[in-house]
XYZ file of C-alpha atoms in Angstrom:
676
model
C 8.056 17.232 -25.579
C 9.137 16.658 -29.187
C 9.506 19.491 -31.683
C 6.437 18.262 -33.600
C 4.305 17.909 -30.462
C 0.672 18.983 -30.726
C 0.439 19.717 -26.995
C -0.297 23.412 -26.422
C 1.603 25.422 -23.818
C -1.622 26.812 -22.356
C -3.981 25.340 -19.748
C -7.319 23.900 -20.856
C -9.939 26.635 -20.342
C -12.419 24.349 -18.578
C -9.773 23.257 -16.085
C -8.686 26.849 -15.480
C -12.289 27.886 -14.788
C -12.531 25.110 -12.199
C -9.473 26.458 -10.407
C -10.630 30.066 -10.620
C -14.011 29.131 -9.136
C -12.740 27.193 -6.121
C -14.005 28.236 -2.691
C -10.699 27.689 -0.897
C -6.955 28.018 -1.410
C -5.378 24.883 -2.917
C -2.014 25.925 -1.503
C -3.376 25.760 2.042
C -4.815 22.321 1.318
C -1.473 21.219 -0.131
C 0.379 22.382 2.995
C -2.108 20.539 5.230
C -1.838 17.384 3.101
C 1.975 17.528 3.117
C 2.160 17.959 6.896
C 2.945 21.668 6.947
C 4.297 24.447 4.748
C 7.915 23.447 5.350
C 7.220 19.840 4.390
C 5.443 20.990 1.242
C 8.434 23.150 0.292
C 10.792 20.246 1.016
C 8.806 17.792 -1.133
C 8.503 20.229 -4.020
C 12.239 20.844 -3.882
C 12.889 17.122 -4.143
C 10.626 16.754 -7.162
C 12.101 19.774 -8.902
C 15.634 18.441 -8.446
C 14.934 14.795 -9.260
C 12.679 15.297 -12.268
C 14.682 17.975 -14.061
C 16.511 16.795 -17.174
C 14.595 13.467 -17.224
C 13.496 12.477 -20.728
C 10.003 11.176 -19.976
C 9.206 10.532 -23.631
C 12.093 8.063 -23.657
C 11.161 6.737 -20.222
C 7.656 5.916 -21.432
C 9.062 3.796 -24.263
C 9.715 1.146 -21.609
C 6.086 0.099 -22.168
C 7.143 -1.345 -25.516
C 10.211 -3.259 -24.279
C 10.614 -7.007 -23.917
C 10.528 -8.404 -20.381
C 14.290 -8.908 -20.341
C 15.039 -5.411 -21.634
C 12.545 -3.954 -19.174
C 14.294 -5.635 -16.235
C 17.725 -4.469 -17.413
C 16.358 -0.956 -17.851
C 14.860 -0.949 -14.333
C 18.203 -1.805 -12.717
C 20.014 0.892 -14.696
C 17.280 3.433 -13.997
C 17.026 2.630 -10.275
C 20.787 2.945 -9.835
C 20.740 6.292 -11.663
C 18.006 7.493 -9.289
C 20.151 6.348 -6.337
C 23.149 8.246 -7.696
C 21.114 11.399 -8.169
C 19.661 11.167 -4.653
C 23.142 10.669 -3.222
C 24.264 13.736 -5.133
C 21.339 15.723 -3.727
C 22.251 14.602 -0.204
C 25.888 15.575 -0.720
C 24.942 19.000 -2.056
C 22.377 19.960 0.577
C 23.423 18.157 3.756
C 26.572 15.999 3.544
C 26.472 13.168 6.055
C 22.706 13.378 6.568
C 20.069 10.908 5.424
C 16.920 12.955 4.852
C 17.332 12.547 1.064
C 19.419 9.402 0.637
C 18.394 6.692 1.311
C 15.188 7.862 3.055
C 13.447 9.008 -0.129
C 14.624 6.272 -2.498
C 11.131 4.849 -2.969
C 9.097 7.739 -1.591
C 5.846 8.731 -3.344
C 7.597 11.880 -4.578
C 9.808 9.700 -6.808
C 7.232 7.160 -8.012
C 7.297 8.745 -11.456
C 10.939 7.739 -11.911
C 10.221 4.032 -11.321
C 7.687 3.421 -14.084
C 8.031 -0.381 -14.107
C 9.203 -0.755 -10.521
C 12.332 -0.505 -8.430
C 13.975 -3.896 -7.707
C 15.660 -2.406 -4.630
C 12.516 -1.077 -2.951
C 12.176 -3.992 -0.525
C 15.750 -3.501 0.659
C 15.088 0.076 1.755
C 11.441 -0.235 2.795
C 11.779 -3.500 4.713
C 15.196 -5.182 4.879
C 17.138 -2.380 6.563
C 14.387 -1.883 9.134
C 14.192 -5.630 9.753
C 17.948 -5.770 10.356
C 17.833 -2.788 12.714
C 15.002 -4.403 14.621
C 16.228 -8.011 14.663
C 20.044 -7.764 14.768
C 22.177 -7.439 17.864
C 24.290 -4.252 17.800
C 27.312 -6.394 16.893
C 25.473 -8.032 13.995
C 24.249 -4.729 12.632
C 27.768 -3.354 12.806
C 29.091 -6.422 10.963
C 26.638 -6.707 8.078
C 23.683 -4.353 8.638
C 25.620 -1.178 7.886
C 26.877 -2.652 4.617
C 23.257 -2.972 3.525
C 22.502 0.575 4.643
C 25.391 1.845 2.499
C 24.184 -0.244 -0.491
C 27.511 -2.110 -0.595
C 25.456 -5.280 -1.021
C 21.938 -5.885 -2.295
C 19.585 -7.804 -0.004
C 16.137 -9.372 -0.445
C 13.602 -10.503 2.182
C 12.684 -14.144 1.523
C 9.696 -15.286 3.524
C 6.946 -16.430 1.152
C 7.333 -19.877 -0.409
C 5.834 -21.478 -3.478
C 3.531 -23.492 -1.241
C 3.041 -21.153 1.729
C 2.527 -17.429 2.206
C 0.826 -15.725 5.125
C 0.717 -18.916 7.243
C 4.250 -18.696 8.610
C 4.028 -21.805 10.756
C 3.571 -23.786 7.564
C 6.862 -22.654 6.007
C 8.984 -25.623 4.919
C 12.447 -24.039 4.596
C 14.494 -25.339 7.505
C 17.668 -24.303 9.310
C 19.284 -27.113 11.339
C 21.932 -26.208 13.891
C 25.186 -28.178 13.548
C 27.011 -28.084 16.888
C 30.226 -29.527 15.480
C 30.799 -26.676 13.053
C 28.803 -23.967 14.869
C 26.746 -23.438 11.714
C 23.183 -23.543 10.482
C 22.441 -25.780 7.517
C 19.641 -24.418 5.320
C 17.520 -26.538 3.017
C 14.392 -26.214 0.915
C 13.455 -29.910 0.976
C 10.609 -29.742 -1.586
C 9.591 -27.651 -4.579
C 6.891 -26.024 -2.452
C 9.593 -25.004 0.046
C 11.307 -22.782 -2.552
C 11.200 -19.113 -1.615
C 8.963 -17.443 -4.177
C 8.098 -13.782 -4.841
C 10.722 -11.731 -2.925
C 11.261 -8.431 -4.727
C 14.757 -8.011 -6.177
C 15.755 -11.585 -5.314
C 15.800 -12.939 -8.858
C 18.947 -11.401 -10.296
C 19.550 -8.243 -8.275
C 20.437 -9.547 -4.792
C 23.588 -11.183 -3.479
C 22.256 -11.630 0.064
C 18.853 -12.332 1.539
C 17.130 -12.394 4.876
C 15.593 -15.876 4.894
C 12.781 -16.968 7.174
C 13.209 -20.642 8.029
C 12.017 -23.132 10.607
C 14.733 -23.470 13.254
C 15.588 -27.022 14.334
C 17.944 -27.933 17.178
C 18.585 -31.663 17.603
C 15.561 -32.280 15.410
C 13.302 -30.227 17.669
C 11.292 -27.484 15.972
C 11.658 -24.000 17.480
C 9.498 -22.146 14.966
C 10.265 -19.599 12.229
C 13.359 -17.408 12.647
C 15.304 -15.014 10.443
C 18.729 -15.755 8.937
C 21.132 -13.608 6.899
C 22.278 -15.691 3.927
C 24.692 -14.972 1.076
C 23.110 -16.236 -2.141
C 25.511 -14.893 -4.805
C 29.232 -14.165 -4.913
C 29.976 -10.490 -4.346
C 32.542 -10.194 -7.133
C 31.069 -12.350 -9.927
C 27.390 -12.392 -8.859
C 27.331 -16.136 -9.595
C 25.024 -18.197 -7.318
C 26.761 -19.632 -4.258
C 27.227 -23.428 -3.927
C 23.951 -25.118 -3.075
C 21.912 -22.085 -4.138
C 19.332 -22.284 -6.933
C 18.137 -18.781 -7.703
C 16.317 -16.964 -10.500
C 13.359 -14.812 -11.542
C 9.752 -16.073 -11.366
C 8.628 -14.643 -14.731
C 6.355 -11.893 -15.983
C 3.502 -10.658 -13.793
C 0.425 -8.442 -14.175
C 2.281 -5.450 -12.731
C 5.528 -4.476 -11.009
C 6.963 -5.732 -14.271
C 10.632 -5.125 -13.515
C 10.797 -5.575 -9.735
C 12.713 -8.814 -10.391
C 10.702 -11.036 -8.058
C 12.686 -14.198 -7.535
C 12.835 -17.778 -6.338
C 15.398 -19.365 -4.032
C 16.162 -23.001 -3.390
C 18.899 -24.169 -1.024
C 20.623 -27.510 -0.553
C 22.892 -27.822 2.490
C 23.786 -24.135 2.462
C 25.899 -23.442 5.545
C 26.072 -20.130 7.371
C 27.754 -19.186 10.680
C 25.573 -19.409 13.793
C 25.989 -15.660 14.187
C 24.051 -15.109 10.949
C 20.790 -15.919 12.691
C 19.316 -12.552 13.672
C 19.545 -12.767 17.467
C 18.380 -9.562 19.066
C 15.353 -11.333 20.560
C 15.675 -15.129 20.226
C 19.154 -16.725 20.474
C 21.005 -19.976 19.845
C 24.152 -20.304 21.970
C 27.345 -22.096 20.925
C 26.317 -25.206 22.888
C 22.950 -25.329 21.131
C 20.857 -23.999 23.985
C 17.933 -21.942 22.774
C 16.783 -18.655 24.309
C 13.195 -17.863 23.364
C 12.105 -14.377 22.293
C 10.240 -12.467 25.039
C 7.340 -12.057 22.601
C 6.723 -14.141 19.463
C 5.374 -11.110 17.612
C 8.799 -9.453 17.758
C 9.957 -11.745 14.945
C 7.361 -10.167 12.672
C 7.669 -6.541 13.815
C 9.307 -5.454 10.555
C 6.342 -6.946 8.691
C 3.975 -4.855 10.817
C 5.844 -1.704 9.809
C 5.721 -2.749 6.172
C 1.940 -3.170 6.381
C 1.662 0.357 7.798
C 3.637 1.687 4.818
C 1.569 -0.360 2.349
C -1.655 1.054 3.789
C -0.353 4.619 3.531
C 0.872 4.068 -0.027
C -2.497 2.631 -1.066
C -4.237 5.778 0.206
C -1.819 7.844 -1.895
C -2.121 5.701 -4.998
C -5.901 6.139 -4.785
C -5.338 9.898 -4.588
C -3.185 9.667 -7.744
C -5.992 7.899 -9.613
C -8.574 10.340 -8.233
C -6.486 13.241 -9.531
C -6.422 11.725 -13.019
C -10.127 10.889 -12.993
C -11.187 14.293 -11.670
C -9.148 16.372 -14.106
C -10.277 14.297 -17.063
C -13.905 14.576 -15.921
C -13.510 18.366 -15.932
C -12.200 18.577 -19.510
C -14.280 15.844 -21.153
C -17.614 17.122 -22.510
C -20.352 14.693 -23.472
C -24.098 13.867 -23.343
C -26.225 17.008 -22.906
C -28.232 17.169 -19.693
C -30.432 19.838 -21.313
C -30.772 19.142 -25.075
C -30.956 22.876 -25.713
C -27.514 23.495 -24.182
C -23.996 22.467 -25.298
C -22.493 19.224 -24.074
C -21.496 19.680 -20.405
C -18.373 18.628 -18.598
C -19.020 15.028 -17.608
C -18.305 15.999 -13.991
C -21.666 17.821 -14.116
C -23.436 14.452 -14.368
C -24.347 13.318 -10.847
C -23.573 9.708 -11.777
C -20.038 10.788 -12.736
C -19.698 12.680 -9.470
C -20.575 9.483 -7.591
C -17.829 7.613 -9.465
C -15.151 10.222 -8.822
C -15.641 12.405 -5.749
C -16.117 9.628 -3.135
C -12.669 8.308 -4.102
C -11.187 11.711 -3.256
C -12.857 11.524 0.148
C -11.737 7.927 0.669
C -8.105 8.772 -0.063
C -8.260 11.504 2.602
C -9.949 9.233 5.131
C -7.425 6.447 4.652
C -4.335 8.666 4.559
C -5.497 10.262 7.797
C -6.146 6.858 9.437
C -2.676 5.735 8.361
C -1.161 8.802 10.046
C -2.757 7.671 13.309
C -1.538 4.121 12.664
C 2.048 5.278 12.133
C 1.888 7.289 15.357
C 0.802 4.094 17.148
C 3.655 2.204 15.480
C 6.203 4.744 16.722
C 4.785 4.607 20.258
C 4.769 0.800 20.208
C 8.333 0.739 18.893
C 9.478 2.957 21.755
C 7.674 0.701 24.245
C 9.216 -2.389 22.665
C 12.691 -1.012 23.160
C 11.852 -0.647 26.854
C 10.613 -4.238 27.082
C 6.936 -3.259 27.070
C 4.823 -5.301 24.647
C 1.244 -4.439 25.666
C 0.497 -2.418 22.523
C 1.661 -5.112 20.078
C -1.699 -6.940 19.661
C -3.590 -3.730 18.885
C -0.888 -2.491 16.505
C -0.899 -5.828 14.687
C -4.696 -5.771 14.446
C -4.926 -2.194 13.142
C -2.037 -2.612 10.696
C -3.829 -5.653 9.275
C -7.165 -3.806 9.143
C -5.821 -0.772 7.302
C -3.663 -2.848 4.986
C -6.811 -4.810 4.013
C -9.182 -1.866 3.673
C -6.737 0.481 1.951
C -5.650 -2.117 -0.608
C -9.112 -3.526 -1.357
C -10.902 -0.170 -1.464
C -8.085 1.459 -3.443
C -8.214 -1.372 -6.007
C -11.976 -1.078 -6.375
C -11.818 2.718 -6.401
C -9.110 2.872 -9.064
C -11.138 0.568 -11.288
C -14.195 2.808 -10.828
C -12.059 5.792 -11.800
C -10.743 3.975 -14.877
C -14.307 3.227 -15.951
C -15.209 6.856 -15.242
C -12.667 7.838 -17.918
C -14.457 5.761 -20.553
C -12.482 4.103 -23.323
C -9.498 6.416 -22.919
C -9.000 5.090 -19.406
C -8.039 1.782 -21.032
C -4.992 3.327 -22.700
C -1.613 2.481 -21.228
C -0.754 6.173 -21.521
C -3.613 6.989 -19.127
C -1.594 5.054 -16.501
C -4.732 3.873 -14.695
C -4.091 0.265 -15.697
C -0.589 0.371 -14.240
C -1.874 2.052 -11.090
C -4.581 -0.594 -10.734
C -2.303 -3.623 -11.023
C 0.085 -2.062 -8.503
C -2.780 -1.530 -6.063
C -4.439 -4.906 -6.453
C -1.125 -6.667 -5.853
C -1.253 -5.283 -2.311
C -4.375 -7.357 -1.664
C -2.207 -10.476 -1.613
C 1.384 -9.486 -0.824
C 2.683 -9.049 2.738
C -0.355 -10.910 4.055
C -3.314 -12.117 1.977
C -6.285 -9.983 2.913
C -8.693 -12.717 4.029
C -6.045 -14.295 6.249
C -5.350 -10.893 7.805
C -9.070 -10.374 8.461
C -9.157 -13.720 10.276
C -6.207 -12.609 12.405
C -8.124 -9.438 13.306
C -11.111 -11.667 14.088
C -9.079 -13.545 16.698
C -8.107 -10.221 18.286
C -11.775 -9.206 18.365
C -12.799 -12.475 20.042
C -10.234 -11.940 22.804
C -11.313 -8.325 23.171
C -15.008 -9.194 23.348
C -14.285 -11.749 26.060
C -12.252 -9.138 27.931
C -15.101 -6.635 27.665
C -17.501 -9.190 29.134
C -15.275 -9.651 32.164
C -14.634 -5.941 32.636
C -10.932 -6.285 31.819
C -9.022 -3.344 30.269
C -9.459 -2.915 26.522
C -7.183 -1.533 23.813
C -8.296 1.971 22.737
C -9.468 0.843 19.286
C -11.985 -1.620 20.817
C -13.010 0.475 23.812
C -16.461 0.848 22.242
C -17.077 -2.849 23.030
C -17.494 -1.927 26.686
C -20.041 0.788 25.856
C -22.045 -1.568 23.649
C -22.113 -4.236 26.364
C -23.209 -1.696 28.989
C -25.859 -0.191 26.691
C -26.724 -2.725 23.969
C -29.506 -0.487 22.620
C -28.216 2.060 20.098
C -30.475 4.816 21.311
C -31.779 7.762 19.297
C -30.821 8.093 15.644
C -29.905 11.714 14.911
C -27.797 11.280 11.787
C -25.022 13.486 13.171
C -21.430 12.630 12.329
C -20.910 11.305 15.850
C -24.073 9.259 15.408
C -22.791 7.757 12.150
C -19.511 6.790 13.840
C -21.456 5.224 16.700
C -23.634 3.319 14.220
C -20.579 1.812 12.545
C -19.133 0.888 15.930
C -22.389 -0.766 16.978
C -22.520 -2.668 13.682
C -18.952 -3.898 14.252
C -19.703 -4.834 17.864
C -22.879 -6.650 16.867
C -21.099 -8.699 14.209
C -18.355 -9.441 16.753
C -21.011 -10.577 19.264
C -22.630 -12.845 16.682
C -19.279 -14.371 15.724
C -18.342 -14.804 19.400
C -21.622 -16.536 20.259
C -21.526 -18.838 17.223
C -17.918 -19.726 17.947
C -18.883 -20.550 21.551
C -21.792 -22.732 20.368
C -19.551 -24.709 18.054
C -17.032 -25.253 20.818
C -19.835 -26.331 23.179
C -21.000 -28.820 20.554
C -17.618 -30.498 20.657
C -15.808 -28.908 17.725
C -12.103 -28.206 18.184
C -10.981 -24.576 18.349
C -9.505 -24.831 14.856
C -12.627 -26.330 13.260
C -14.930 -23.957 15.120
C -12.852 -20.947 14.020
C -12.944 -22.133 10.407
C -16.720 -22.564 10.499
C -17.077 -19.052 11.977
C -14.675 -17.558 9.423
C -17.249 -15.616 7.389
C -18.572 -13.795 10.444
C -15.058 -13.198 11.777
C -13.973 -11.528 8.530
C -17.152 -9.434 8.406
C -16.619 -8.270 11.995
C -12.992 -7.444 11.210
C -13.910 -5.317 8.202
C -16.553 -3.383 10.125
C -14.118 -2.826 13.001
C -11.595 -1.388 10.544
C -14.227 0.920 9.056
C -15.213 2.094 12.538
C -11.579 3.023 13.192
C -11.365 5.001 9.933
C -14.669 6.763 10.736
C -13.474 7.763 14.209
C -10.013 8.929 13.136
C -11.383 10.982 10.205
C -13.962 12.672 12.458
C -11.249 13.452 15.018
C -8.947 14.997 12.404
C -11.613 17.184 10.814
C -13.471 18.368 13.931
C -10.820 18.057 16.655
C -8.190 20.433 17.987
C -6.208 20.460 14.734
C -9.085 22.263 12.987
C -8.253 25.453 14.895
C -5.017 25.743 12.907
C -6.848 25.762 9.550
C -8.831 28.465 7.790
C -12.621 28.337 7.836
C -12.631 27.814 4.060
C -10.387 24.742 4.256
C -12.306 23.389 7.229
C -15.547 23.757 5.295
C -14.170 21.651 2.420
C -12.787 19.013 4.802
C -16.140 18.880 6.585
C -17.888 18.325 3.252
C -15.474 15.496 2.430
C -16.077 13.992 5.877
C -19.833 14.244 5.330
C -19.582 12.536 1.949
C -17.336 9.763 3.244
C -19.395 8.977 6.342
C -22.738 9.042 4.527
C -21.551 7.073 1.484
C -19.859 4.302 3.489
C -22.823 4.161 5.890
C -25.208 3.634 2.965
C -22.913 0.965 1.522
C -22.973 -0.912 4.859
C -26.635 -0.426 5.649
C -27.290 -4.203 5.715
C -25.256 -4.426 8.920
C -26.301 -1.083 10.405
C -30.025 -1.853 10.122
C -29.497 -4.809 12.458
C -28.580 -2.457 15.304
C -30.164 0.899 14.424
C -33.909 1.416 14.006
C -33.980 3.495 10.833
C -37.186 4.489 9.074
C -37.651 4.811 5.343
C -37.620 8.565 5.842
C -34.229 8.305 7.600
C -32.842 6.387 4.624
C -34.239 8.917 2.169
C -32.578 11.707 4.157
C -29.230 9.915 3.939
C -29.625 9.595 0.166
C -30.422 13.311 -0.059
C -27.357 14.098 2.064
C -25.207 12.035 -0.300
C -26.452 13.961 -3.331
C -26.117 17.297 -1.531
C -22.536 16.526 -0.521
C -21.652 15.717 -4.136
C -23.256 18.961 -5.301
C -21.334 21.028 -2.742
C -18.016 19.380 -3.558
C -18.439 19.502 -7.346
C -17.109 23.107 -7.755
C -14.067 22.333 -5.578
C -13.159 18.878 -6.908
C -10.324 20.033 -9.195
C -8.895 22.355 -6.554
C -8.904 19.505 -4.007
C -6.925 17.134 -6.230
C -4.593 20.016 -7.087
C -4.000 20.137 -3.340
C -2.664 16.584 -3.422
C 0.222 18.288 -5.250
C 1.170 15.409 -7.510
C 3.554 16.490 -10.249
C 2.719 15.438 -13.805
C 5.757 13.175 -13.621
C 4.201 11.315 -10.669
C 0.855 10.940 -12.444
C 2.476 9.985 -15.761
C -0.942 10.181 -17.395
C -2.139 11.646 -20.653
C -5.556 12.151 -19.020
C -4.517 13.747 -15.754
C -1.885 16.390 -16.498
C -2.067 19.736 -14.754
C -2.681 21.593 -18.045
C -5.712 19.442 -18.885
C -4.718 18.986 -22.537
C -5.842 15.365 -22.502
C -6.739 14.922 -26.178
C -3.501 16.427 -27.437
C -1.472 14.289 -25.029
C -3.308 11.114 -26.075
C -2.620 11.970 -29.715
C 1.029 12.810 -29.010
C 1.586 9.517 -27.155
C 0.153 7.591 -30.098
C 2.373 9.443 -32.544
C 5.432 8.453 -30.464
C 4.489 4.764 -30.373
C 7.037 2.506 -32.153
C 4.460 1.153 -34.627
C 3.872 4.648 -35.961
C 7.514 5.297 -36.800
C 7.127 3.487 -40.139
C 4.384 4.036 -42.682
C 4.296 0.344 -43.621
C 5.035 -2.437 -41.095
C 7.379 -5.297 -41.911
C 4.550 -7.791 -41.406
C 2.768 -6.424 -44.501
C 5.632 -7.384 -46.797
C 6.287 -10.730 -45.091
C 2.775 -11.990 -44.361
C -0.300 -9.859 -45.052
C 0.571 -8.687 -48.590
C 1.685 -12.096 -49.937
C -1.372 -13.799 -48.411
C -3.843 -11.367 -50.003
C -2.082 -11.657 -53.379
C -2.207 -15.445 -53.181
C -6.004 -15.271 -53.389
C -6.006 -13.464 -56.724
């Protein structure tokens, strides 16, 4: 804060009254949200250490930099963060890894990477991909160098002409028996690798996904470890054409790159061969399960889904606090202007996003538990869980990214014109969230992949075969196709969503079967059924979120929480279930016989839930425990001094450092005088 800052040192009185009037202890909520009191203490300690002595006024000036300066700044800043984390690790637990590199791009440090971290992909994805795909000898040779950050490595899968459809990738790796090498080529412009984070100018190696050819015979996509720049000079290697793809809507300094290769040779042992192998004589050993090649991508989708739930919580914190300090539009003309959070329409914009962030973060916790269990099974040669894990990771990646994007935009609009300010940070949050709708699997393509899983599962349910836990409700629906009595209980709402998902799956299955019976190929029939497949997939994902949220709030874990916290969580569950049920009523009415009175009761429950949660809204978002540095928002700071912070940010803008701009003397003034 500058010496001339207008920001007071006190907390906004309206915001303080909200906290004083809460019905539960925010600290207990924060401990629950963090995963326990010890985890909360650990995370707060990290933030205190990492954010101290950071000049955020200077950091925020990055908004006014050129693209080139911004990218240079991001590298410098990200390396400084790495150094500080290493220092923290050395001070508190030398030789451990709970701080460095584990937390390098953790949500606790998001505030330090304002325009992105070009090395995120290396620590979120590359290292895990190498651990999962390398033989022990390979990991010892080059994997540990990556882990120690001795080299910088990108993950190059997406191409200019192909993304989620991996079988369509054009980059090829031909095995040369004479030299015991692979020869990599991007034969067309559309074969160029395009989009990998950090690839542009920050990486000297890359994992490259390419089509493997042996004697001209295609073996499918495999992963290769390729040096793309010299380690000492950082110049591109012979045959390598590499650079940055240009400015984007968000992630402005992540240094997304392109990569073209012409006869780039690498040793045979640089194909990642833990699962599939190419021997010296050119014989090919197939992976025991094709999905193993993409296992690192599955993990990444789990992390994306979790991060989207958190980024929605960040936006909800900003929107809620601002709604508590902004006063406007009297409800009763005889009374002063109320806090805008008192308007029911404002409550509907803000509070459901709080509930959604809880529902999705909780569902992602269950997903990550499934990932860990599947990973343990995989190491034992058991692959039965892989299809369900792939399906659920796709479902939550889709729902979390799409609903977070829509929710953040609603929250921006809920902040009125001030939400449009860069200093509000909602614009930056939005473009970071909406990017997740297309990276690491375009959402519609992922829904179609879930649809294929649902078709197989529906067929299995018809034959009485075992079902994965997440689709076990298919068997119940087929045994008892009638929904039964509508009670409106939480369990009833979960059942309604499951029946809606099963019904849409049944419709898609039957229409797909009809098209096949009429002579269409499987591919054409699947394409023609695509709309219903994606609708079934979305409903299935929502049914999973419903069930997991109900289990968390009402299950055995509730006994470890106070009655006050449980009451708030139950109110958030009520709001989430009722709101999402109403928003999907077009599908639910096809399977549940609801009367007009039933629908009116649901609407009343929605309004009642908002009313009950209104006094606790600020305390709930306080429980998310985001530091001001993580929010980086003039509207959402803990002290609630939004107007003063908006004013202060404007006063610090570069254009306000001179009373008269240069353009007046060079252009505007002379032009106006020329008309005299």
